[in-house]
Structure formats: structure tokens, C-alpha cells
Short mmCIF file of C-alpha atoms in Angstrom, two decimals:
data_model
loop_
_atom_site.label_atom_id
_atom_site.label_comp_id
_atom_site.label_asym_id
_atom_site.label_seq_id
_atom_site.Cartn_x
_atom_site.Cartn_y
_atom_site.Cartn_z
CA MET F 1000 0.00 0.00 0.00
CA ASN F 1001 1.45 3.35 -0.98
CA LEU F 1002 1.13 6.52 1.08
CA SER F 1003 -1.80 7.93 -0.90
CA GLN F 1004 -3.80 4.70 -0.49
CA HIS F 1005 -3.08 4.65 3.24
CA THR F 1006 -4.14 8.29 3.57
CA LEU F 1007 -7.38 7.63 1.68
CA ARG F 1008 -8.29 4.64 3.86
CA SER F 1009 -7.50 6.60 7.01
CA TYR F 1010 -9.73 9.44 5.78
CA ASP F 1011 -12.59 7.04 5.06
CA LYS F 1012 -12.27 5.60 8.55
CA GLN F 1013 -12.46 9.08 10.05
CA LEU F 1014 -15.66 9.81 8.14
CA GLN F 1015 -17.18 6.47 9.12
CA HIS F 1016 -16.25 7.08 12.74
CA LEU F 1017 -17.96 10.47 12.66
CA MET F 1018 -21.04 8.79 11.20
CA GLN F 1019 -21.08 6.19 13.98
CA LEU F 1020 -20.68 8.79 16.70
CA ILE F 1021 -23.70 10.67 15.35
CA LEU F 1022 -25.72 7.44 15.28
CA ASP F 1023 -24.64 6.69 18.85
CA MET F 1024 -25.63 10.18 19.97
CA GLY F 1025 -28.97 9.85 18.22
CA GLY F 1026 -29.49 6.50 19.92
CA GLU F 1027 -29.01 8.13 23.33
CA VAL F 1028 -31.52 10.84 22.47
CA ARG F 1029 -33.93 8.12 21.43
CA LYS F 1030 -33.55 6.46 24.83
CA MET F 1031 -34.39 9.74 26.53
CA VAL F 1032 -37.52 10.27 24.44
CA LEU F 1033 -38.60 6.73 25.32
CA ALA F 1034 -37.96 7.46 29.00
CA ALA F 1035 -40.09 10.59 28.68
CA LYS F 1036 -42.92 8.56 27.19
CA GLN F 1037 -42.75 5.98 29.96
CA SER F 1038 -42.62 8.66 32.64
CA PHE F 1039 -46.03 10.04 31.63
CA ARG F 1040 -47.56 7.11 33.51
CA SER F 1041 -44.89 5.98 35.94
CA ARG F 1042 -44.03 9.44 37.41
CA ASP F 1043 -40.89 7.70 38.72
CA GLU F 1044 -38.24 9.92 40.31
CA GLY F 1045 -35.64 7.33 39.35
CA ARG F 1046 -36.16 8.18 35.69
CA VAL F 1047 -34.94 11.71 36.37
CA ALA F 1048 -31.57 10.36 37.52
CA ASP F 1049 -31.42 8.08 34.47
CA ALA F 1050 -32.21 11.03 32.19
CA LYS F 1051 -29.45 13.12 33.76
CA ALA F 1052 -26.95 10.29 33.25
CA ALA F 1053 -27.97 9.91 29.61
CA ASP F 1054 -27.75 13.67 29.13
CA LYS F 1055 -24.18 13.62 30.45
CA LEU F 1056 -23.25 10.95 27.88
CA ILE F 1057 -24.88 12.99 25.11
CA ASN F 1058 -22.83 16.03 26.11
CA GLU F 1059 -19.64 13.95 26.09
CA LEU F 1060 -20.44 12.68 22.59
CA ASP F 1061 -21.16 16.26 21.50
CA HIS F 1062 -17.67 17.37 22.57
CA LYS F 1063 -15.99 14.31 21.04
CA ILE F 1064 -17.74 14.76 17.68
CA GLU F 1065 -16.86 18.46 17.58
CA GLU F 1066 -13.19 17.68 18.22
CA GLU F 1067 -12.99 14.91 15.61
CA ALA F 1068 -14.89 16.88 12.96
CA THR F 1069 -12.58 19.85 13.50
CA ILE F 1070 -9.55 17.59 13.01
CA VAL F 1071 -10.96 16.23 9.75
CA LEU F 1072 -11.61 19.74 8.46
CA ALA F 1073 -8.13 20.89 9.43
CA LEU F 1074 -6.11 17.93 8.17
CA GLN F 1075 -8.09 16.39 5.31
CA ASN F 1076 -9.52 19.43 3.52
CA PRO F 1077 -12.72 17.60 2.48
CA LEU F 1078 -14.53 18.63 -0.70
CA ALA F 1079 -18.05 18.38 -2.16
CA ILE F 1080 -20.29 15.86 -0.37
CA ASP F 1081 -17.60 15.08 2.21
CA LEU F 1082 -17.35 18.75 3.12
CA ARG F 1083 -21.13 19.00 3.41
CA PHE F 1084 -21.12 15.88 5.58
CA VAL F 1085 -18.46 17.09 8.02
CA THR F 1086 -19.82 20.62 8.38
CA SER F 1087 -23.34 19.22 8.82
CA VAL F 1088 -22.12 16.87 11.54
CA LEU F 1089 -21.22 19.94 13.58
CA LYS F 1090 -24.78 21.24 13.19
CA ILE F 1091 -26.40 17.88 13.90
CA THR F 1092 -24.61 17.46 17.22
CA GLY F 1093 -26.14 20.74 18.37
CA MET F 1094 -29.60 19.58 17.30
CA LEU F 1095 -29.27 16.27 19.12
CA GLU F 1096 -27.82 17.88 22.23
CA ARG F 1097 -30.73 20.29 22.48
CA ALA F 1098 -33.24 17.51 21.76
CA GLY F 1099 -31.70 15.53 24.61
CA ASP F 1100 -32.06 18.51 26.97
CA LEU F 1101 -35.74 18.81 26.06
CA ALA F 1102 -36.37 15.10 26.59
CA LYS F 1103 -34.66 15.30 29.99
CA ASN F 1104 -36.82 18.25 30.96
CA THR F 1105 -39.91 16.33 29.85
CA VAL F 1106 -39.06 13.53 32.28
CA LYS F 1107 -38.78 16.12 35.05
CA ARG F 1108 -42.11 17.66 34.07
CA SER F 1109 -43.81 14.27 34.08
CA VAL F 1110 -42.72 13.55 37.64
CA LYS F 1111 -44.13 16.90 38.75
CA MET F 1112 -47.59 16.12 37.35
CA GLY F 1113 -48.38 14.29 40.57
CA THR F 1114 -51.55 12.20 40.45
CA PHE F 1115 -53.16 14.35 37.76
CA ALA F 1116 -53.48 12.05 34.76
CA PRO F 1117 -56.31 12.77 32.29
CA GLU F 1118 -56.22 9.64 30.11
CA PRO F 1119 -57.02 11.29 26.73
CA VAL F 1120 -54.14 13.75 27.20
CA ILE F 1121 -51.68 11.08 28.35
CA VAL F 1122 -52.56 9.06 25.26
CA LYS F 1123 -51.84 12.08 23.05
CA LEU F 1124 -48.50 12.68 24.77
CA GLU F 1125 -47.58 9.03 24.27
CA LYS F 1126 -48.59 9.28 20.62
CA MET F 1127 -46.36 12.33 20.22
CA ALA F 1128 -43.44 10.42 21.72
CA ASP F 1129 -44.09 7.40 19.46
CA ILE F 1130 -44.09 9.57 16.33
CA ILE F 1131 -40.91 11.33 17.45
CA LEU F 1132 -39.19 7.98 18.01
CA GLU F 1133 -40.11 6.99 14.45
CA MET F 1134 -38.94 10.37 13.14
CA LEU F 1135 -35.59 10.01 14.90
CA ASP F 1136 -35.14 6.45 13.63
CA ASP F 1137 -35.95 7.47 10.06
CA ALA F 1138 -33.85 10.64 10.19
CA LEU F 1139 -30.82 8.72 11.47
CA GLU F 1140 -31.30 6.00 8.87
CA ALA F 1141 -31.62 8.68 6.18
CA PHE F 1142 -28.39 10.19 7.49
CA ARG F 1143 -26.59 6.85 7.35
CA GLU F 1144 -27.86 6.09 3.83
CA LYS F 1145 -27.90 9.72 2.57
CA ASP F 1146 -31.51 9.04 1.59
CA MET F 1147 -33.31 12.21 0.47
CA GLN F 1148 -36.72 10.56 0.15
CA LYS F 1149 -36.69 9.21 3.68
CA ALA F 1150 -35.51 12.57 4.97
CA THR F 1151 -38.45 14.24 3.22
CA GLN F 1152 -40.91 11.80 4.81
CA VAL F 1153 -39.59 12.74 8.25
CA TRP F 1154 -40.24 16.41 7.52
CA LYS F 1155 -43.81 15.63 6.44
CA ARG F 1156 -44.57 14.01 9.80
CA ASP F 1157 -43.82 17.19 11.71
CA GLN F 1158 -47.38 18.38 11.07
CA GLU F 1159 -48.74 15.37 12.99
CA ILE F 1160 -46.81 16.51 16.05
CA ASP F 1161 -48.00 20.10 15.67
CA ASP F 1162 -51.62 18.94 15.51
CA LEU F 1163 -51.27 16.78 18.63
CA TYR F 1164 -49.58 19.60 20.52
CA HIS F 1165 -52.41 21.99 19.76
CA ASP F 1166 -54.93 19.32 20.83
CA VAL F 1167 -53.18 18.96 24.19
CA LEU F 1168 -52.92 22.73 24.61
CA ALA F 1169 -56.64 23.24 23.92
CA VAL F 1170 -57.67 20.57 26.42
CA MET F 1171 -55.35 21.89 29.13
CA LEU F 1172 -56.48 25.50 28.70
CA LYS F 1173 -60.07 24.37 29.11
CA GLU F 1174 -59.14 22.27 32.15
CA MET F 1175 -57.34 25.18 33.80
CA SER F 1176 -60.32 27.48 33.30
CA HIS F 1177 -62.65 24.96 34.98
CA SER F 1178 -60.32 23.53 37.65
CA PRO F 1179 -58.05 26.12 39.29
CA ASP F 1180 -56.57 23.45 41.57
CA ALA F 1181 -55.18 21.65 38.52
CA VAL F 1182 -53.39 24.67 37.05
CA THR F 1183 -49.90 23.62 38.19
CA ALA F 1184 -50.22 20.07 36.88
CA CYS F 1185 -51.78 21.32 33.62
CA THR F 1186 -48.89 23.74 33.17
CA HIS F 1187 -46.38 20.90 33.47
CA ILE F 1188 -48.32 18.92 30.86
CA VAL F 1189 -48.38 21.89 28.48
CA PHE F 1190 -44.61 22.37 28.84
CA ALA F 1191 -44.03 18.62 28.39
CA ALA F 1192 -46.05 18.71 25.16
CA LYS F 1193 -44.16 21.79 23.98
CA ASN F 1194 -40.86 20.05 24.71
CA LEU F 1195 -41.92 17.12 22.54
CA GLU F 1196 -43.03 19.47 19.78
CA ARG F 1197 -39.58 21.07 19.83
CA VAL F 1198 -37.84 17.67 19.80
CA ALA F 1199 -39.82 16.91 16.65
CA ASP F 1200 -38.60 20.21 15.19
CA TYR F 1201 -35.00 19.11 15.78
CA ALA F 1202 -35.70 15.74 14.15
CA THR F 1203 -37.14 17.67 11.21
CA ASN F 1204 -34.08 19.91 11.05
CA LEU F 1205 -31.90 16.81 11.07
CA ALA F 1206 -33.87 15.50 8.11
CA LYS F 1207 -33.47 18.80 6.26
CA THR F 1208 -29.74 18.63 6.91
CA VAL F 1209 -29.61 15.11 5.48
CA TYR F 1210 -31.37 16.39 2.37
CA TYR F 1211 -28.70 19.07 2.00
CA VAL F 1212 -25.82 16.64 2.51
CA ALA F 1213 -27.18 14.21 -0.09
CA SER F 1214 -28.32 16.72 -2.71
CA GLY F 1215 -26.20 19.81 -2.18
CA LYS F 1216 -29.44 21.82 -2.16
CA ARG F 1217 -31.11 23.56 0.76
CA ALA F 1218 -34.42 21.96 1.70
CA ASP F 1219 -37.51 24.11 1.20
CA LYS F 1220 -41.22 23.40 1.42
CA THR F 1221 -41.56 22.71 -2.31
CA ILE F 1222 -40.05 19.27 -1.79
CA LEU F 1223 -42.96 18.35 0.51
CA THR F 1224 -45.35 18.46 -2.44
CA GLN F 1225 -43.14 16.46 -4.75
CA GLY F 1226 -43.70 12.77 -5.20
CA ASP F 1227 -39.96 12.27 -5.59
CA ALA F 1228 -37.40 14.07 -3.41
CA SER F 1229 -34.57 13.48 -5.86
#
């Protein structure tokens, strides 16, 4: 193997390692969203400690990815799709880190709901979490495969989350107007729903970033009406 071949293989390994770190970070965020979903019913204080531990790991991955991406940019001078990939990695870590913070806060909010548990609202919150888990899975798979069509499908699902959030908000506003004693618990539910809505926004932004990496074009709403994202 000559020097140029060795350098190329080393570069490919660096890119693959960056990819895996992003997938690992996304996997940790997924765990936190799942914990948030489960906490809507369990209200278990122990889940708060688990969420904090997971958040610490996410932050460590964030720093590691930033360092390794910076090294690749400095030493390898990537071009075209590789340059888009590495620079986008730096953006994606920020998205995932903030999504993790929101999921952690949702666990905290759930514990503070106390015994207040209106079943229709809990079901909607769980549905929001389920959709977000699917969005994260699909966005990360799209990232791994550089799949523009899958990324577009993730973006389209964001409206489902927005609709559920507004449903929860409407119910809680009505509940607060009729039951002053439930205002505190209702407020925690509203903030939990808003957190999930924002996590979905970050999953959507991840999908838009994937679209950019794969196509070299900025994602705009015209692609949502196209049958083919290519």
C-alpha cells in the first residue's frame, strides 16, 4: 500500500467514525424520548436520575464529535459531499444535544404532574413520543444512507406533532379554566407537550440537513409536495 492509499483509507475511517458517533448520539436521544414517554404514567423519580446520566453521555459525545470533525476539516480538507457531511455533523450534534435537553426536561415535568393524569391527554402525549421515536429512527437512517426521500418523509410528519400539541394545549387551557386546583399540573403537561413538539422540530431539522448533505441543495417546502425528493 502506498502513502496515498493509506491516507485515503484513514480518511474514510475518520468519516465512518464520525457517522457512527452521530448514530450513537442519536441513539441516546432516542432512549431519553422513550424514557419521557414511559414517565407520563410511571411518574418515577428514578427516571430523572437516568435522564441526567444519559444527558451527560450525550454532552460527552457532542464534545468528542466536535473535536474529531474539526480535526478532519483541518487535516483532510474535504470537498463536495464530504465537506457537506463534516460541516453538517457539527450542526447535527447541536440539534441532538438540544433535543436531549428537552427530553430530559420532559421527564422532570412528568414527575411533577403528581396524580393528575387525564387519560385522553396522556394518550396524546404518548402518541407524540411514538411519532418522534419513528422520526428520529428514520432521520438517522436517512443520514446513514444519505436518503433524500426518507428525509423528506420525516419532515412531512412534523405536522402530525404540531396537531397533537395543539390538541393537548386546547384541552389543558379548558381544564385550567374549569379547575383552578389543577393549574400547576396542567402547566407541566403543556410544557411537556411543547418540549416534545420542539424535539420533533430538531428531528425535522436533522432530516433537512440530510437532504442538504445528499443533494447539495437547501431543503424548502416545495419538496414536501413532490412525489420524488430526488
